[in-house]
Amino acid sequence: MGREKKHSLQLYDFAPERNTFREEVLQGLQDSRKELPSKYFYDDVGSQLFEQICELDEYYLTRTELRIMQEQIHNMVSLLGPNCLLIEYGSGSSTKTCKLLDALQSPAGYVPIDIAKEQLMRSVTALTTAYPALDVLPVCADYTSDFAIPSPTKPVSRRVAYFPGSTIGNFDREPALRFLQQIAKVCEGGGLLIGVDLKKDFNILHRAYNDSQGVTAQFNLHLLMRINQELDANFQLDQFGHYAFYNPGQSRIEMHLVSLTNQKVRIGDVEISFKLGESIWTESSYKYTLDEFAHLAAAAGFRVERVWTDAQQLFSIQYLTID
Ligand code: AVI
């Protein structure tokens, strides 16, 4: 682990190495079914594109989650109680967190965890200005990996993980269970406040991942740009198309990049062939019923303490506890 002091803030740096990125990309593209891990969307440009997605009319998730937060924040913080250590997995710009931080009763500290180092440091710098009394302990890491959670100086009543945005939907079933189990271990005796997107009319889902301005397409294609820049590759972005659809049998949105021609792409000194119409699977976004999610949570050892939804039941925020 690297330790960096920037603007008197200590960064706990467990960022994955470039070699890991290369290996995972090559492995994914050499499989018979080509795929790329969606966690690699989020470099600095990718994170900014995602922020733009969150502003789109069609992308109901962020807006709905924020509205639920606004309406229920006092009920949420009274369950979390005083002196908790808030640990946010994938903190991004920490926008939603400010609502929590404003309302929490004397939090012992805040641990934002994100893989995009520059964005993490930018948001942490802004947070320390806005909340000078708060102990902020930023961690740069792939949050599914194994790393130690830093301890604040104040005593901690309970650890509460915060995982908003329905990012749990981007995990396949087994990894979702493993990740929830990992959080259960970190937060034993505490809880998890989590955003979970719900099953709904397919057309609403389809529009959310095929927006009219093409921002989601740009976000998807940016992954190839990133591979070009960081791994000396020569993807031609106009030779791939964004393709996203809801697969009802699997309860997930699938996002792909489809080759628009027969082509060969070089990544470093490795050549990869694509047939016309062949796809790279870049992301899944699972949608749950409340019952399905309660089963998953229970399998990881959590009890569903409270569920808040919007009037249309588009999205849920859930507080899960673990003994
Ligand atoms: C981060 N995650 C919850 C988003 C989602 O909806 O699955 C990522 C995303 N992909 C396309 N649009 C947004």
PDB file of C-alpha atoms and ligand atoms in Angstrom, residues 38 41-42 50 53-54 56 59-61 143 164-170 197 208-211 215-217 219-220 242 244 253 255 283-287 315, ligand 1:
ATOM      1  CA  SER A  38     -17.245  -2.827 -15.918  1.00  0.00           C
ATOM      2  CA  PHE A  41     -15.281   2.341 -16.898  1.00  0.00           C
ATOM      3  CA  TYR A  42     -14.370   4.569 -14.007  1.00  0.00           C
ATOM      4  CA  PHE A  50     -21.149   8.656 -15.460  1.00  0.00           C
ATOM      5  CA  ILE A  53     -25.576   9.986 -17.119  1.00  0.00           C
ATOM      6  CA  CYS A  54     -26.884  10.656 -13.608  1.00  0.00           C
ATOM      7  CA  LEU A  56     -30.163  12.598 -17.731  1.00  0.00           C
ATOM      8  CA  TYR A  59     -31.756   7.828 -16.092  1.00  0.00           C
ATOM      9  CA  TYR A  60     -34.358   7.804 -13.296  1.00  0.00           C
ATOM     10  CA  LEU A  61     -32.099   5.993 -10.785  1.00  0.00           C
ATOM     11  CA  TYR A 143     -13.414  -1.951  -3.358  1.00  0.00           C
ATOM     12  CA  PRO A 164     -25.816   3.830  -3.073  1.00  0.00           C
ATOM     13  CA  GLY A 165     -26.691   4.026  -6.766  1.00  0.00           C
ATOM     14  CA  SER A 166     -27.661   0.369  -7.181  1.00  0.00           C
ATOM     15  CA  THR A 167     -24.066  -0.493  -8.009  1.00  0.00           C
ATOM     16  CA  ILE A 168     -24.833  -3.876  -6.422  1.00  0.00           C
ATOM     17  CA  GLY A 169     -26.780  -4.427  -9.659  1.00  0.00           C
ATOM     18  CA  ASN A 170     -23.497  -4.435 -11.588  1.00  0.00           C
ATOM     19  CA  ASP A 197     -32.910  -0.631  -8.375  1.00  0.00           C
ATOM     20  CA  ALA A 208     -32.430   4.602 -19.140  1.00  0.00           C
ATOM     21  CA  TYR A 209     -29.608   2.713 -20.887  1.00  0.00           C
ATOM     22  CA  ASN A 210     -30.232   4.052 -24.409  1.00  0.00           C
ATOM     23  CA  ASP A 211     -30.486   7.770 -23.740  1.00  0.00           C
ATOM     24  CA  VAL A 215     -24.069   9.775 -23.244  1.00  0.00           C
ATOM     25  CA  THR A 216     -24.392   6.116 -22.237  1.00  0.00           C
ATOM     26  CA  ALA A 217     -22.987   5.111 -25.629  1.00  0.00           C
ATOM     27  CA  PHE A 219     -19.523   6.022 -21.579  1.00  0.00           C
ATOM     28  CA  ASN A 220     -19.499   2.498 -22.998  1.00  0.00           C
ATOM     29  CA  HIS A 242     -23.249   0.636 -28.156  1.00  0.00           C
ATOM     30  CA  ALA A 244     -27.968  -2.250 -24.411  1.00  0.00           C
ATOM     31  CA  ILE A 253     -29.732  -4.894 -18.516  1.00  0.00           C
ATOM     32  CA  MET A 255     -24.536  -3.568 -22.177  1.00  0.00           C
ATOM     33  CA  GLU A 283     -21.728  -4.475 -18.128  1.00  0.00           C
ATOM     34  CA  SER A 284     -24.709  -6.138 -16.505  1.00  0.00           C
ATOM     35  CA  SER A 285     -27.153  -4.196 -14.379  1.00  0.00           C
ATOM     36  CA  TYR A 286     -29.416  -6.525 -12.417  1.00  0.00           C
ATOM     37  CA  LYS A 287     -32.854  -5.430 -11.260  1.00  0.00           C
ATOM     38  CA  PHE A 315     -36.013   2.360  -6.682  1.00  0.00           C
TER      39      PHE A 315
HETATM   40  C1  AVI B   1     -23.104   2.432 -11.604  1.00  0.00           C
HETATM   41  N1  AVI B   1     -24.234   1.648 -12.098  1.00  0.00           N
HETATM   42  C2  AVI B   1     -25.222   1.448 -11.055  1.00  0.00           C
HETATM   43  C3  AVI B   1     -24.819   2.124 -13.344  1.00  0.00           C
HETATM   44  C4  AVI B   1     -26.025   1.235 -13.738  1.00  0.00           C
HETATM   45  O1  AVI B   1     -27.096   1.785 -13.951  1.00  0.00           O
HETATM   46  O2  AVI B   1     -25.872   0.013 -13.802  1.00  0.00           O
HETATM   47  C5  AVI B   1     -23.801   2.186 -14.467  1.00  0.00           C
HETATM   48  C6  AVI B   1     -24.412   2.577 -15.771  1.00  0.00           C
HETATM   49  N2  AVI B   1     -24.255   1.950 -16.906  1.00  0.00           N
HETATM   50  C7  AVI B   1     -24.903   2.564 -17.850  1.00  0.00           C
HETATM   51  N3  AVI B   1     -25.539   3.580 -17.326  1.00  0.00           N
HETATM   52  C8  AVI B   1     -25.231   3.630 -16.028  1.00  0.00           C
END
